[in-house]
Amino acid sequence: MAEHVATEPFPKSALYAAGALIAASIALAMAAKLFDIGSTRIAFAPATQVMPLKFEDLPDGSIGIRHGASGDSIATLAPGQNGFVRVVMRGLARDRMLAGIGSETPVELVALEDGRYVLRDPTTDRVVTLDAFGHENEAAFVALFEKGKKLP
């Protein structure tokens, strides 16, 4: 017994509707990007202190942290320790590398009036809000800030 299979074409109206939906989605996404619709802006409190920091990879795998203005050593992070500081600094270094910017300009560790700290890269305009990663991770940078303030 032979079965009869219907060979009705797919409805063209459904294809047109799907195409229109895709085109509208792309157009709305482009308009949102172009006119900055839906963007979130974070207003930061005024800065009370700014500490320039320079980071350097050392031959033993450690990271040396120096005061960006005086060049004095603030700390040395041994391999396998201070993972959060390492990750944040690697991310900033990657942004600079992609933009073709060297490491000559120090990164700024900024103490804000409201007690928070941010890390700002003046060459790429990237700002890392440190308390967004938890108070323990922010404390790693606060410790660097406090050590740097004690330098002569």
mmCIF file of C-alpha atoms in Angstrom, residues 16-149:
data_model
loop_
_atom_site.group_PDB
_atom_site.id
_atom_site.type_symbol
_atom_site.label_atom_id
_atom_site.label_comp_id
_atom_site.label_asym_id
_atom_site.label_seq_id
_atom_site.Cartn_x
_atom_site.Cartn_y
_atom_site.Cartn_z
ATOM 1 C CA TYR A 16 8.666 37.106 4.808
ATOM 2 C CA ALA A 17 7.701 37.559 8.473
ATOM 3 C CA ALA A 18 10.913 35.851 9.648
ATOM 4 C CA GLY A 19 13.003 38.010 7.316
ATOM 5 C CA ALA A 20 11.275 41.173 8.521
ATOM 6 C CA LEU A 21 11.879 40.166 12.160
ATOM 7 C CA ILE A 22 15.588 39.587 11.500
ATOM 8 C CA ALA A 23 15.943 42.887 9.629
ATOM 9 C CA ALA A 24 14.105 44.793 12.383
ATOM 10 C CA SER A 25 16.330 43.211 15.063
ATOM 11 C CA ILE A 26 19.487 44.218 13.232
ATOM 12 C CA ALA A 27 18.188 47.750 12.612
ATOM 13 C CA LEU A 28 17.211 48.223 16.271
ATOM 14 C CA ALA A 29 20.588 46.917 17.486
ATOM 15 C CA MET A 30 22.414 49.290 15.140
ATOM 16 C CA ALA A 31 20.262 52.241 16.249
ATOM 17 C CA ALA A 32 20.869 51.435 19.932
ATOM 18 C CA LYS A 33 24.634 51.324 19.327
ATOM 19 C CA LEU A 34 24.641 54.457 17.173
ATOM 20 C CA PHE A 35 22.485 56.590 19.495
ATOM 21 C CA ASP A 36 23.795 55.078 22.760
ATOM 22 C CA ILE A 37 20.351 53.815 23.789
ATOM 23 C CA GLY A 38 20.240 51.491 26.770
ATOM 24 C CA SER A 39 23.781 52.209 27.932
ATOM 25 C CA THR A 40 24.521 52.237 31.622
ATOM 26 C CA ARG A 41 26.690 55.001 33.000
ATOM 27 C CA ILE A 42 28.296 54.838 36.417
ATOM 28 C CA ALA A 43 28.773 58.119 38.211
ATOM 29 C CA PHE A 44 31.862 58.008 40.394
ATOM 30 C CA ALA A 45 32.428 60.080 43.503
ATOM 31 C CA PRO A 46 35.241 62.631 43.258
ATOM 32 C CA ALA A 47 38.783 61.334 43.707
ATOM 33 C CA THR A 48 40.539 62.091 46.980
ATOM 34 C CA GLN A 49 43.920 60.556 46.096
ATOM 35 C CA VAL A 50 45.505 59.114 42.990
ATOM 36 C CA MET A 51 48.482 56.777 43.093
ATOM 37 C CA PRO A 52 50.272 55.982 39.832
ATOM 38 C CA LEU A 53 51.410 52.353 39.634
ATOM 39 C CA LYS A 54 53.760 50.631 37.216
ATOM 40 C CA PHE A 55 53.780 46.869 36.893
ATOM 41 C CA GLU A 56 56.677 44.828 35.545
ATOM 42 C CA ASP A 57 57.171 41.131 34.919
ATOM 43 C CA LEU A 58 60.232 39.813 36.730
ATOM 44 C CA PRO A 59 62.410 36.916 35.471
ATOM 45 C CA ASP A 60 61.279 34.553 38.255
ATOM 46 C CA GLY A 61 57.593 34.959 37.337
ATOM 47 C CA SER A 62 56.907 37.555 40.007
ATOM 48 C CA ILE A 63 55.287 40.889 39.310
ATOM 49 C CA GLY A 64 57.018 44.002 40.581
ATOM 50 C CA ILE A 65 54.863 46.958 41.514
ATOM 51 C CA ARG A 66 56.486 50.384 41.598
ATOM 52 C CA HIS A 67 55.238 53.860 42.366
ATOM 53 C CA GLY A 68 54.672 55.454 38.971
ATOM 54 C CA ALA A 69 56.161 58.827 39.936
ATOM 55 C CA SER A 70 59.098 57.961 42.195
ATOM 56 C CA GLY A 71 59.919 54.487 40.876
ATOM 57 C CA ASP A 72 60.152 53.131 44.433
ATOM 58 C CA SER A 73 59.166 49.497 44.920
ATOM 59 C CA ILE A 74 55.779 49.032 46.572
ATOM 60 C CA ALA A 75 55.491 45.243 46.433
ATOM 61 C CA THR A 76 56.522 42.078 44.645
ATOM 62 C CA LEU A 77 53.821 39.509 43.949
ATOM 63 C CA ALA A 78 55.218 35.982 43.994
ATOM 64 C CA PRO A 79 54.024 33.484 41.381
ATOM 65 C CA GLY A 80 50.753 31.834 42.355
ATOM 66 C CA GLN A 81 49.753 34.585 44.776
ATOM 67 C CA ASN A 82 47.491 37.646 44.503
ATOM 68 C CA GLY A 83 45.544 36.168 41.601
ATOM 69 C CA PHE A 84 43.029 39.007 41.451
ATOM 70 C CA VAL A 85 45.706 41.682 41.102
ATOM 71 C CA ARG A 86 47.419 39.633 38.413
ATOM 72 C CA VAL A 87 44.203 39.092 36.433
ATOM 73 C CA VAL A 88 43.221 42.764 36.532
ATOM 74 C CA MET A 89 46.682 43.902 35.476
ATOM 75 C CA ARG A 90 46.868 41.330 32.671
ATOM 76 C CA GLY A 91 43.506 42.578 31.394
ATOM 77 C CA LEU A 92 44.696 46.185 31.345
ATOM 78 C CA ALA A 93 47.975 45.165 29.694
ATOM 79 C CA ARG A 94 46.036 43.245 27.040
ATOM 80 C CA ASP A 95 43.884 46.296 26.278
ATOM 81 C CA ARG A 96 47.020 48.391 25.857
ATOM 82 C CA MET A 97 48.650 45.788 23.632
ATOM 83 C CA LEU A 98 45.583 45.606 21.366
ATOM 84 C CA ALA A 99 45.578 49.409 21.096
ATOM 85 C CA GLY A 100 49.307 49.472 20.327
ATOM 86 C CA ILE A 101 50.110 51.334 23.549
ATOM 87 C CA GLY A 102 53.204 50.597 25.621
ATOM 88 C CA SER A 103 53.555 50.312 29.373
ATOM 89 C CA GLU A 104 55.329 53.638 29.898
ATOM 90 C CA THR A 105 52.286 55.454 31.323
ATOM 91 C CA PRO A 106 51.376 54.294 34.834
ATOM 92 C CA VAL A 107 47.973 52.937 35.758
ATOM 93 C CA GLU A 108 46.159 55.018 38.401
ATOM 94 C CA LEU A 109 44.814 53.527 41.614
ATOM 95 C CA VAL A 110 42.208 56.068 42.711
ATOM 96 C CA ALA A 111 40.697 56.476 46.176
ATOM 97 C CA LEU A 112 37.217 57.954 45.878
ATOM 98 C CA GLU A 113 35.455 60.246 48.312
ATOM 99 C CA ASP A 114 32.855 57.572 49.117
ATOM 100 C CA GLY A 115 35.540 55.115 50.307
ATOM 101 C CA ARG A 116 35.646 53.013 47.143
ATOM 102 C CA TYR A 117 38.675 52.398 44.942
ATOM 103 C CA VAL A 118 38.927 52.192 41.175
ATOM 104 C CA LEU A 119 41.757 51.374 38.856
ATOM 105 C CA ARG A 120 41.972 53.706 35.866
ATOM 106 C CA ASP A 121 44.104 53.363 32.769
ATOM 107 C CA PRO A 122 44.557 56.885 31.370
ATOM 108 C CA THR A 123 45.801 55.560 28.023
ATOM 109 C CA THR A 124 42.728 53.438 27.226
ATOM 110 C CA ASP A 125 40.148 55.219 29.450
ATOM 111 C CA ARG A 126 39.247 51.865 30.995
ATOM 112 C CA VAL A 127 38.035 51.989 34.609
ATOM 113 C CA VAL A 128 37.829 48.910 36.835
ATOM 114 C CA THR A 129 35.494 49.317 39.803
ATOM 115 C CA LEU A 130 37.303 47.149 42.339
ATOM 116 C CA ASP A 131 34.487 46.642 44.853
ATOM 117 C CA ALA A 132 32.426 45.000 42.120
ATOM 118 C CA PHE A 133 34.619 41.914 42.608
ATOM 119 C CA GLY A 134 34.107 41.722 46.369
ATOM 120 C CA HIS A 135 35.696 43.448 49.316
ATOM 121 C CA GLU A 136 38.507 40.885 49.659
ATOM 122 C CA ASN A 137 39.640 41.518 46.099
ATOM 123 C CA GLU A 138 39.374 45.277 46.567
ATOM 124 C CA ALA A 139 41.417 44.913 49.774
ATOM 125 C CA ALA A 140 44.365 43.576 47.745
ATOM 126 C CA PHE A 141 44.563 46.903 45.912
ATOM 127 C CA VAL A 142 43.859 48.927 49.067
ATOM 128 C CA ALA A 143 46.899 47.238 50.655
ATOM 129 C CA LEU A 144 49.030 48.355 47.694
ATOM 130 C CA PHE A 145 47.624 51.864 48.064
ATOM 131 C CA GLU A 146 48.494 51.973 51.772
ATOM 132 C CA LYS A 147 52.029 50.647 51.151
ATOM 133 C CA GLY A 148 52.550 53.243 48.431
ATOM 134 C CA LYS A 149 51.429 56.080 50.730
#
